[in-house]
C-alpha positions as a Markdown table, in Angstrom:
| # | Residue | x | y | z |
|---|---|---|---|---|
| 1 | Thr | 132.1 | 15.5 | 89.6 |
| 2 | Ala | 133.1 | 16.8 | 86.2 |
| 3 | Pro | 136.8 | 17.7 | 86.0 |
| 4 | Ile | 137.6 | 20.7 | 88.1 |
| 5 | Tyr | 141.1 | 21.2 | 86.7 |
| 6 | Lys | 142.5 | 19.3 | 83.7 |
| 7 | Glu | 141.4 | 15.7 | 84.5 |
| 8 | Thr | 141.2 | 16.2 | 88.3 |
| 9 | Phe | 137.8 | 15.3 | 89.8 |
| 10 | Ile | 136.2 | 14.9 | 93.2 |
| 11 | Ser | 134.2 | 11.8 | 94.3 |
| 12 | Leu | 131.8 | 11.7 | 97.3 |
| 13 | Ser | 130.1 | 8.7 | 98.8 |
| 14 | Ser | 127.9 | 8.0 | 101.8 |
| 15 | Asp | 126.7 | 4.8 | 103.4 |
| 16 | Ile | 123.9 | 4.6 | 106.1 |
| 17 | Leu | 123.1 | 1.4 | 107.9 |
| 18 | Gly | 120.7 | 0.5 | 110.8 |
| 19 | Val | 120.6 | -2.8 | 112.6 |
| 20 | Asp | 118.0 | -3.6 | 115.3 |
| 21 | Gly | 117.9 | -6.8 | 117.3 |
| 22 | Asn | 114.9 | -8.3 | 119.1 |
| 23 | Asp | 116.9 | -8.3 | 122.3 |
| 24 | Ser | 117.1 | -4.5 | 122.8 |
| 25 | Thr | 120.4 | -4.2 | 120.9 |
| 26 | Gly | 120.9 | -2.0 | 117.9 |
| 27 | Met | 123.4 | 0.0 | 115.9 |
| 28 | Gln | 123.2 | 2.9 | 113.4 |
| 29 | Arg | 126.2 | 3.8 | 111.3 |
| 30 | Val | 126.9 | 6.7 | 108.9 |
| 31 | Ile | 130.0 | 6.6 | 106.8 |
| 32 | Gly | 131.2 | 9.5 | 104.7 |
| 33 | Asp | 134.1 | 9.6 | 102.2 |
| 34 | Ala | 135.5 | 12.4 | 100.0 |
| 35 | Arg | 138.3 | 11.8 | 97.5 |
| 36 | Ile | 140.2 | 14.1 | 95.1 |
| 37 | Thr | 141.9 | 12.2 | 92.2 |
| 38 | Ser | 144.2 | 13.8 | 89.7 |
| 39 | Pro | 145.5 | 11.7 | 86.8 |
| 40 | Trp | 148.4 | 13.0 | 84.6 |
| 41 | Thr | 150.0 | 11.8 | 81.4 |
| 42 | Leu | 153.7 | 12.9 | 81.3 |
| 43 | Trp | 156.6 | 12.5 | 78.9 |
| 44 | Gly | 157.1 | 9.1 | 77.3 |
| 45 | Gly | 153.6 | 8.0 | 78.1 |
| 46 | Asn | 154.2 | 7.8 | 81.9 |
| 47 | Arg | 150.9 | 8.0 | 83.7 |
| 48 | Ile | 150.9 | 9.4 | 87.3 |
| 49 | Thr | 147.8 | 9.5 | 89.5 |
| 50 | Leu | 147.6 | 11.4 | 92.7 |
| 51 | Ser | 144.8 | 11.0 | 95.2 |
| 52 | Val | 143.9 | 12.4 | 98.6 |
| 53 | Asp | 141.0 | 10.9 | 100.6 |
| 54 | Thr | 139.3 | 11.5 | 104.0 |
| 55 | Arg | 136.8 | 9.2 | 105.6 |
| 56 | Tyr | 134.8 | 9.7 | 108.8 |
| 57 | Asp | 132.6 | 7.1 | 110.5 |
| 58 | Val | 130.0 | 7.7 | 113.2 |
| 59 | Tyr | 128.4 | 4.7 | 115.1 |
| 60 | Asn | 125.6 | 4.8 | 117.6 |
| 61 | Phe | 125.4 | 1.6 | 119.7 |
| 62 | Gln | 122.6 | 0.3 | 122.0 |
| 63 | Asn | 123.7 | -2.5 | 124.3 |
| 64 | Tyr | 126.1 | -3.7 | 121.7 |
| 65 | Asp | 128.9 | -6.1 | 122.4 |
| 66 | Leu | 132.1 | -4.4 | 121.2 |
| 67 | Ile | 135.5 | -6.0 | 121.2 |
| 68 | Glu | 136.7 | -4.1 | 124.3 |
| 69 | Ser | 133.3 | -3.1 | 125.8 |
| 70 | Pro | 130.5 | -5.6 | 126.3 |
| 71 | Glu | 126.9 | -4.2 | 126.1 |
| 72 | Phe | 128.2 | -0.7 | 125.2 |
| 73 | Ser | 125.7 | 2.1 | 124.5 |
| 74 | Gly | 126.8 | 5.4 | 123.1 |
| 75 | Leu | 128.7 | 7.0 | 120.2 |
| 76 | Lys | 131.9 | 5.9 | 118.6 |
| 77 | Asn | 133.7 | 7.6 | 115.7 |
| 78 | Arg | 136.8 | 7.2 | 113.5 |
| 79 | Phe | 138.7 | 9.5 | 111.1 |
| 80 | Leu | 141.0 | 8.2 | 108.5 |
| 81 | Pro | 143.0 | 10.5 | 106.1 |
| 82 | Ser | 144.9 | 8.7 | 103.3 |
| 83 | Gly | 146.5 | 9.3 | 100.0 |
| 84 | Tyr | 148.3 | 7.5 | 97.2 |
| 85 | Val | 150.5 | 8.0 | 94.2 |
| 86 | Glu | 150.3 | 5.5 | 91.3 |
| 87 | Trp | 152.6 | 5.1 | 88.3 |
| 88 | Gly | 152.0 | 3.2 | 85.1 |
| 89 | Leu | 153.7 | 3.0 | 81.7 |
| 90 | Pro | 151.7 | 1.3 | 78.9 |
| 91 | Leu | 154.1 | 0.0 | 76.2 |
| 92 | Phe | 152.5 | -0.7 | 72.8 |
| 93 | Arg | 153.7 | -2.9 | 70.0 |
| 94 | Pro | 151.4 | -2.9 | 67.0 |
| 95 | Gly | 151.6 | -5.8 | 64.6 |
| 96 | Glu | 149.9 | -7.2 | 61.5 |
| 97 | Asn | 148.2 | -9.9 | 63.4 |
| 98 | Trp | 148.4 | -8.9 | 67.1 |
| 99 | Thr | 148.8 | -5.7 | 69.1 |
| 100 | His | 150.8 | -6.2 | 72.3 |
| 101 | Ile | 150.6 | -4.1 | 75.4 |
| 102 | Leu | 152.9 | -4.4 | 78.4 |
| 103 | Glu | 152.1 | -2.2 | 81.4 |
| 104 | Pro | 154.1 | -2.2 | 84.7 |
| 105 | Arg | 152.3 | -0.5 | 87.6 |
| 106 | Ala | 153.1 | 0.6 | 91.1 |
| 107 | Arg | 151.2 | 2.4 | 93.8 |
| 108 | Leu | 152.2 | 3.7 | 97.2 |
| 109 | Thr | 149.3 | 4.2 | 99.7 |
| 110 | Met | 149.9 | 6.1 | 102.9 |
| 111 | Met | 147.4 | 6.2 | 105.7 |
| 112 | Arg | 147.3 | 6.4 | 109.5 |
| 113 | His | 148.5 | 3.3 | 111.4 |
| 114 | Thr | 145.4 | 1.8 | 113.0 |
| 115 | Lys | 145.2 | -0.8 | 115.8 |
| 116 | Thr | 143.3 | -4.1 | 115.7 |
| 117 | Ser | 140.9 | -2.7 | 118.3 |
| 118 | Glu | 139.7 | 0.0 | 115.9 |
| 119 | Ile | 137.3 | -2.4 | 114.4 |
| 120 | Phe | 134.6 | -1.9 | 117.0 |
| 121 | Ser | 132.6 | -5.2 | 116.6 |
| 122 | Glu | 133.4 | -8.2 | 114.5 |
| 123 | Thr | 129.6 | -8.8 | 114.1 |
| 124 | Asn | 128.9 | -5.5 | 112.4 |
| 125 | Asp | 130.2 | -6.2 | 108.9 |
| 126 | Ser | 132.5 | -8.5 | 107.1 |
| 127 | Ala | 136.0 | -8.4 | 108.7 |
| 128 | Gly | 137.5 | -10.7 | 106.1 |
| 129 | Ala | 140.5 | -10.0 | 104.0 |
| 130 | Leu | 141.4 | -12.1 | 100.9 |
| 131 | Leu | 144.3 | -11.0 | 98.7 |
| 132 | Ser | 143.5 | -11.3 | 95.0 |
| 133 | Asp | 144.3 | -9.5 | 91.8 |
| 134 | Thr | 141.1 | -7.4 | 92.3 |
| 135 | Thr | 142.4 | -6.0 | 95.7 |
| 136 | Leu | 145.7 | -4.8 | 94.3 |
| 137 | Phe | 145.5 | -1.1 | 93.3 |
| 138 | Ser | 142.1 | -0.7 | 94.9 |
| 139 | Asn | 141.2 | 1.9 | 97.5 |
| 140 | Asn | 140.1 | -0.7 | 100.0 |
| 141 | Arg | 141.8 | -4.1 | 100.2 |
| 142 | Phe | 139.4 | -5.5 | 102.9 |
| 143 | Ala | 135.9 | -6.7 | 102.6 |
| 144 | Gly | 133.1 | -4.7 | 104.2 |
| 145 | Tyr | 133.3 | -1.4 | 105.9 |
| 146 | Asp | 134.3 | -2.1 | 109.5 |
| 147 | Leu | 137.8 | -3.4 | 109.1 |
| 148 | Trp | 140.1 | -0.5 | 108.1 |
| 149 | Glu | 143.4 | -0.6 | 106.3 |
| 150 | Asn | 146.6 | -0.5 | 108.4 |
| 151 | Gly | 149.4 | 1.9 | 107.7 |
| 152 | Thr | 151.5 | 2.4 | 104.6 |
| 153 | Phe | 151.7 | -0.2 | 101.9 |
| 154 | Ala | 152.7 | -0.6 | 98.2 |
| 155 | Asp | 151.1 | -2.5 | 95.4 |
| 156 | Tyr | 153.1 | -3.4 | 92.3 |
| 157 | Gly | 152.7 | -5.7 | 89.2 |
| 158 | Ala | 152.6 | -5.9 | 85.5 |
| 159 | Gln | 150.0 | -6.8 | 82.9 |
| 160 | Trp | 150.6 | -8.2 | 79.4 |
| 161 | Ser | 147.8 | -8.2 | 76.9 |
| 162 | Ala | 147.4 | -8.9 | 73.2 |
| 163 | Phe | 144.4 | -8.5 | 70.9 |
| 164 | Asn | 143.3 | -8.6 | 67.3 |
| 165 | Ala | 139.9 | -8.4 | 65.6 |
| 166 | Asn | 138.8 | -11.8 | 66.9 |
| 167 | Asn | 140.7 | -12.5 | 70.2 |
| 168 | Asn | 141.8 | -10.9 | 73.4 |
| 169 | Val | 144.2 | -12.4 | 75.9 |
| 170 | Ser | 145.8 | -10.9 | 79.1 |
| 171 | Val | 148.1 | -12.0 | 81.9 |
| 172 | Phe | 148.6 | -10.1 | 85.2 |
| 173 | Val | 150.9 | -10.8 | 88.1 |
| 174 | Gly | 151.4 | -8.6 | 91.2 |
| 175 | Gln | 152.2 | -8.4 | 94.9 |
| 176 | Ser | 151.6 | -6.1 | 97.9 |
| 177 | Tyr | 154.1 | -5.0 | 100.5 |
| 178 | Asp | 153.2 | -3.7 | 104.0 |
| 179 | Phe | 155.8 | -1.3 | 105.6 |
| 180 | Ile | 154.1 | -1.4 | 109.0 |
| 181 | Glu | 153.2 | -4.4 | 111.1 |
| 182 | Arg | 149.7 | -5.5 | 110.1 |
| 183 | Ala | 146.6 | -5.9 | 112.2 |
| 184 | Asp | 145.7 | -9.5 | 112.8 |
| 185 | Thr | 144.1 | -11.0 | 109.7 |
| 186 | Asp | 143.2 | -14.5 | 108.6 |
| 187 | Leu | 146.3 | -16.8 | 108.2 |
| 188 | Asn | 144.8 | -17.8 | 104.8 |
| 189 | Ser | 144.3 | -14.3 | 103.5 |
| 190 | Gly | 147.6 | -14.0 | 101.6 |
| 191 | Phe | 148.6 | -10.9 | 103.5 |
| 192 | His | 151.8 | -11.0 | 105.7 |
| 193 | Asn | 154.0 | -8.5 | 107.4 |
| 194 | Gly | 156.2 | -7.3 | 104.6 |
| 195 | Ala | 155.7 | -8.9 | 101.3 |
| 196 | Ser | 152.4 | -10.7 | 100.5 |
| 197 | Asp | 151.8 | -13.7 | 98.5 |
| 198 | Phe | 151.8 | -13.3 | 94.7 |
| 199 | Val | 148.5 | -13.0 | 92.9 |
| 200 | Gly | 147.7 | -13.2 | 89.2 |
| 201 | Arg | 145.0 | -13.5 | 86.6 |
| 202 | Val | 144.8 | -15.1 | 83.1 |
| 203 | Glu | 141.9 | -14.1 | 80.7 |
| 204 | Tyr | 141.0 | -15.1 | 77.2 |
| 205 | Ser | 138.0 | -14.1 | 75.0 |
| 206 | Asn | 137.3 | -14.8 | 71.4 |
| 207 | Leu | 134.9 | -11.8 | 71.5 |
| 208 | Lys | 132.0 | -14.0 | 70.4 |
| 209 | Trp | 131.1 | -17.0 | 72.5 |
| 210 | Val | 133.9 | -17.9 | 74.8 |
| 211 | Asp | 135.1 | -16.0 | 77.9 |
| 212 | Phe | 137.7 | -17.8 | 80.1 |
| 213 | Lys | 139.2 | -16.4 | 83.3 |
| 214 | Thr | 141.4 | -17.9 | 86.1 |
| 215 | Arg | 142.9 | -16.1 | 89.1 |
| 216 | Phe | 145.4 | -17.6 | 91.4 |
| 217 | Arg | 147.6 | -16.9 | 94.5 |
| 218 | Leu | 151.1 | -18.3 | 95.0 |
| 219 | Ala | 153.0 | -18.5 | 98.3 |
| 220 | Arg | 155.6 | -15.8 | 98.6 |
| 221 | Asn | 158.4 | -18.2 | 99.7 |
| 222 | Asp | 158.2 | -21.2 | 97.4 |
| 223 | Phe | 155.6 | -20.2 | 94.8 |
| 224 | Ser | 153.4 | -23.1 | 95.7 |
| 225 | Leu | 149.7 | -22.8 | 94.7 |
| 226 | Asn | 147.5 | -21.6 | 97.6 |
| 227 | His | 144.3 | -20.5 | 95.8 |
| 228 | Ile | 142.9 | -20.9 | 92.2 |
| 229 | Glu | 139.5 | -20.2 | 90.8 |
| 230 | Thr | 138.6 | -20.7 | 87.2 |
| 231 | Ser | 135.4 | -19.9 | 85.3 |
| 232 | Ala | 134.2 | -20.0 | 81.7 |
| 233 | Lys | 131.2 | -18.5 | 80.0 |
| 234 | Ile | 130.1 | -20.2 | 76.8 |
| 235 | Gly | 127.5 | -18.7 | 74.6 |
| 236 | Thr | 126.2 | -15.2 | 73.8 |
| 237 | Ala | 125.3 | -12.4 | 76.1 |
| 238 | Lys | 121.6 | -13.5 | 76.1 |
| 239 | Asn | 122.0 | -17.3 | 76.1 |
| 240 | Tyr | 124.9 | -18.9 | 77.9 |
| 241 | Ile | 126.2 | -21.4 | 80.4 |
| 242 | Asn | 128.7 | -20.8 | 83.2 |
| 243 | Ile | 131.0 | -23.4 | 84.7 |
| 244 | Gly | 133.7 | -22.9 | 87.3 |
| 245 | His | 135.8 | -24.3 | 90.1 |
| 246 | Ile | 137.4 | -22.9 | 93.3 |
| 247 | Trp | 140.2 | -24.6 | 95.2 |
| 248 | Ala | 142.2 | -23.2 | 98.1 |
| 249 | Gln | 144.5 | -24.5 | 100.8 |
| 250 | Gln | 143.4 | -23.8 | 104.4 |
| 251 | Phe | 145.7 | -23.7 | 107.5 |
| 252 | Ile | 144.5 | -23.7 | 111.1 |
| 253 | Asp | 148.0 | -22.4 | 112.1 |
| 254 | Leu | 151.4 | -22.3 | 110.4 |
| 255 | Gln | 152.0 | -26.0 | 111.0 |
| 256 | Thr | 148.4 | -27.5 | 110.7 |
| 257 | Arg | 146.6 | -27.9 | 107.4 |
| 258 | Asp | 142.8 | -27.9 | 107.4 |
| 259 | Asp | 140.5 | -29.4 | 104.7 |
| 260 | Asp | 141.0 | -27.7 | 101.4 |
| 261 | Ile | 138.2 | -25.6 | 100.0 |
| 262 | Asn | 136.7 | -27.3 | 96.9 |
| 263 | Glu | 133.7 | -25.7 | 95.2 |
| 264 | Leu | 132.0 | -26.3 | 91.9 |
| 265 | Met | 129.9 | -23.6 | 90.1 |
| 266 | Ala | 127.4 | -23.8 | 87.3 |
| 267 | Gly | 124.9 | -21.5 | 85.8 |
| 268 | Ile | 122.7 | -20.8 | 82.8 |
| 269 | Gly | 121.1 | -17.9 | 81.2 |
| 270 | Val | 118.2 | -18.0 | 78.7 |
| 271 | Gln | 116.6 | -15.0 | 76.9 |
| 272 | Val | 112.8 | -15.9 | 76.7 |
| 273 | Thr | 111.6 | -12.7 | 75.1 |
| 274 | Asp | 113.1 | -9.2 | 74.5 |
| 275 | Arg | 111.9 | -8.2 | 77.9 |
| 276 | Ile | 112.2 | -11.5 | 79.9 |
| 277 | Ser | 115.2 | -13.6 | 80.7 |
| 278 | Leu | 115.9 | -16.4 | 83.1 |
| 279 | Arg | 119.1 | -16.8 | 85.1 |
| 280 | Phe | 120.1 | -19.6 | 87.4 |
| 281 | Asp | 123.4 | -20.1 | 89.3 |
| 282 | Ser | 124.5 | -22.8 | 91.7 |
| 283 | Ile | 127.5 | -23.5 | 93.9 |
| 284 | Tyr | 128.2 | -27.0 | 95.2 |
| 285 | Asn | 130.6 | -27.4 | 98.2 |
| 286 | Ala | 132.7 | -30.5 | 97.3 |
| 287 | Thr | 135.0 | -30.2 | 100.3 |
| 288 | Leu | 135.6 | -33.6 | 101.9 |
């Protein structure tokens, strides 16, 4: 909506999904979400954002295998109120050649403590969770719709950036902390009870023909590298090539290491006419 008071606004969203199998199984789902967000700029440049959210899901199953009820038919529903308070303080330092910005940020998110069983079926939607710089300070740290957040947690980090007329560079490092015992998630997700792994991002652009980005995850105990993905876009907005690489450690359990993830990425974009362009992207799994 437009601001209803100062910069306060309301956002509404809805998602409807129907899945029918050829074996008399099916599922229909309606998800509703309403959020009020109120950002404020206070003395000294401090920025405070307050938000209250409510979400309600309704599922209708036909002969569906749920986690606790095989071949279940009927309605299931969930209700999740939540809210967060976020603080940030951008610190500017103009210069003749470069302008520097350092911004520490912190967010406390509060929501009802949910159990693992409250994800009805692992086959409905992505139940994955992968900690990265993009999931910090976001309203939903998990992929998909079916796996819900779990209790109260905090996100915190800092970003430094510098720019001039021809270049832009930024570095971000952050971490998440869960105050309540988490639902079971993938051992390789980066989430843990208490403090998570550290995540970060490094970006550079010369604002013309080079865009470089790398994001990484470091183990919370010894800062060893657990995940890194790097990509570069070379060219203009209309004609370019993309190259990239993803590497990640994988563990079967706390003592057993699996094959590392190793993927190569490449792509190209060509503007043929003002109205026609061609795009091609490829990923090669180089895991041994």
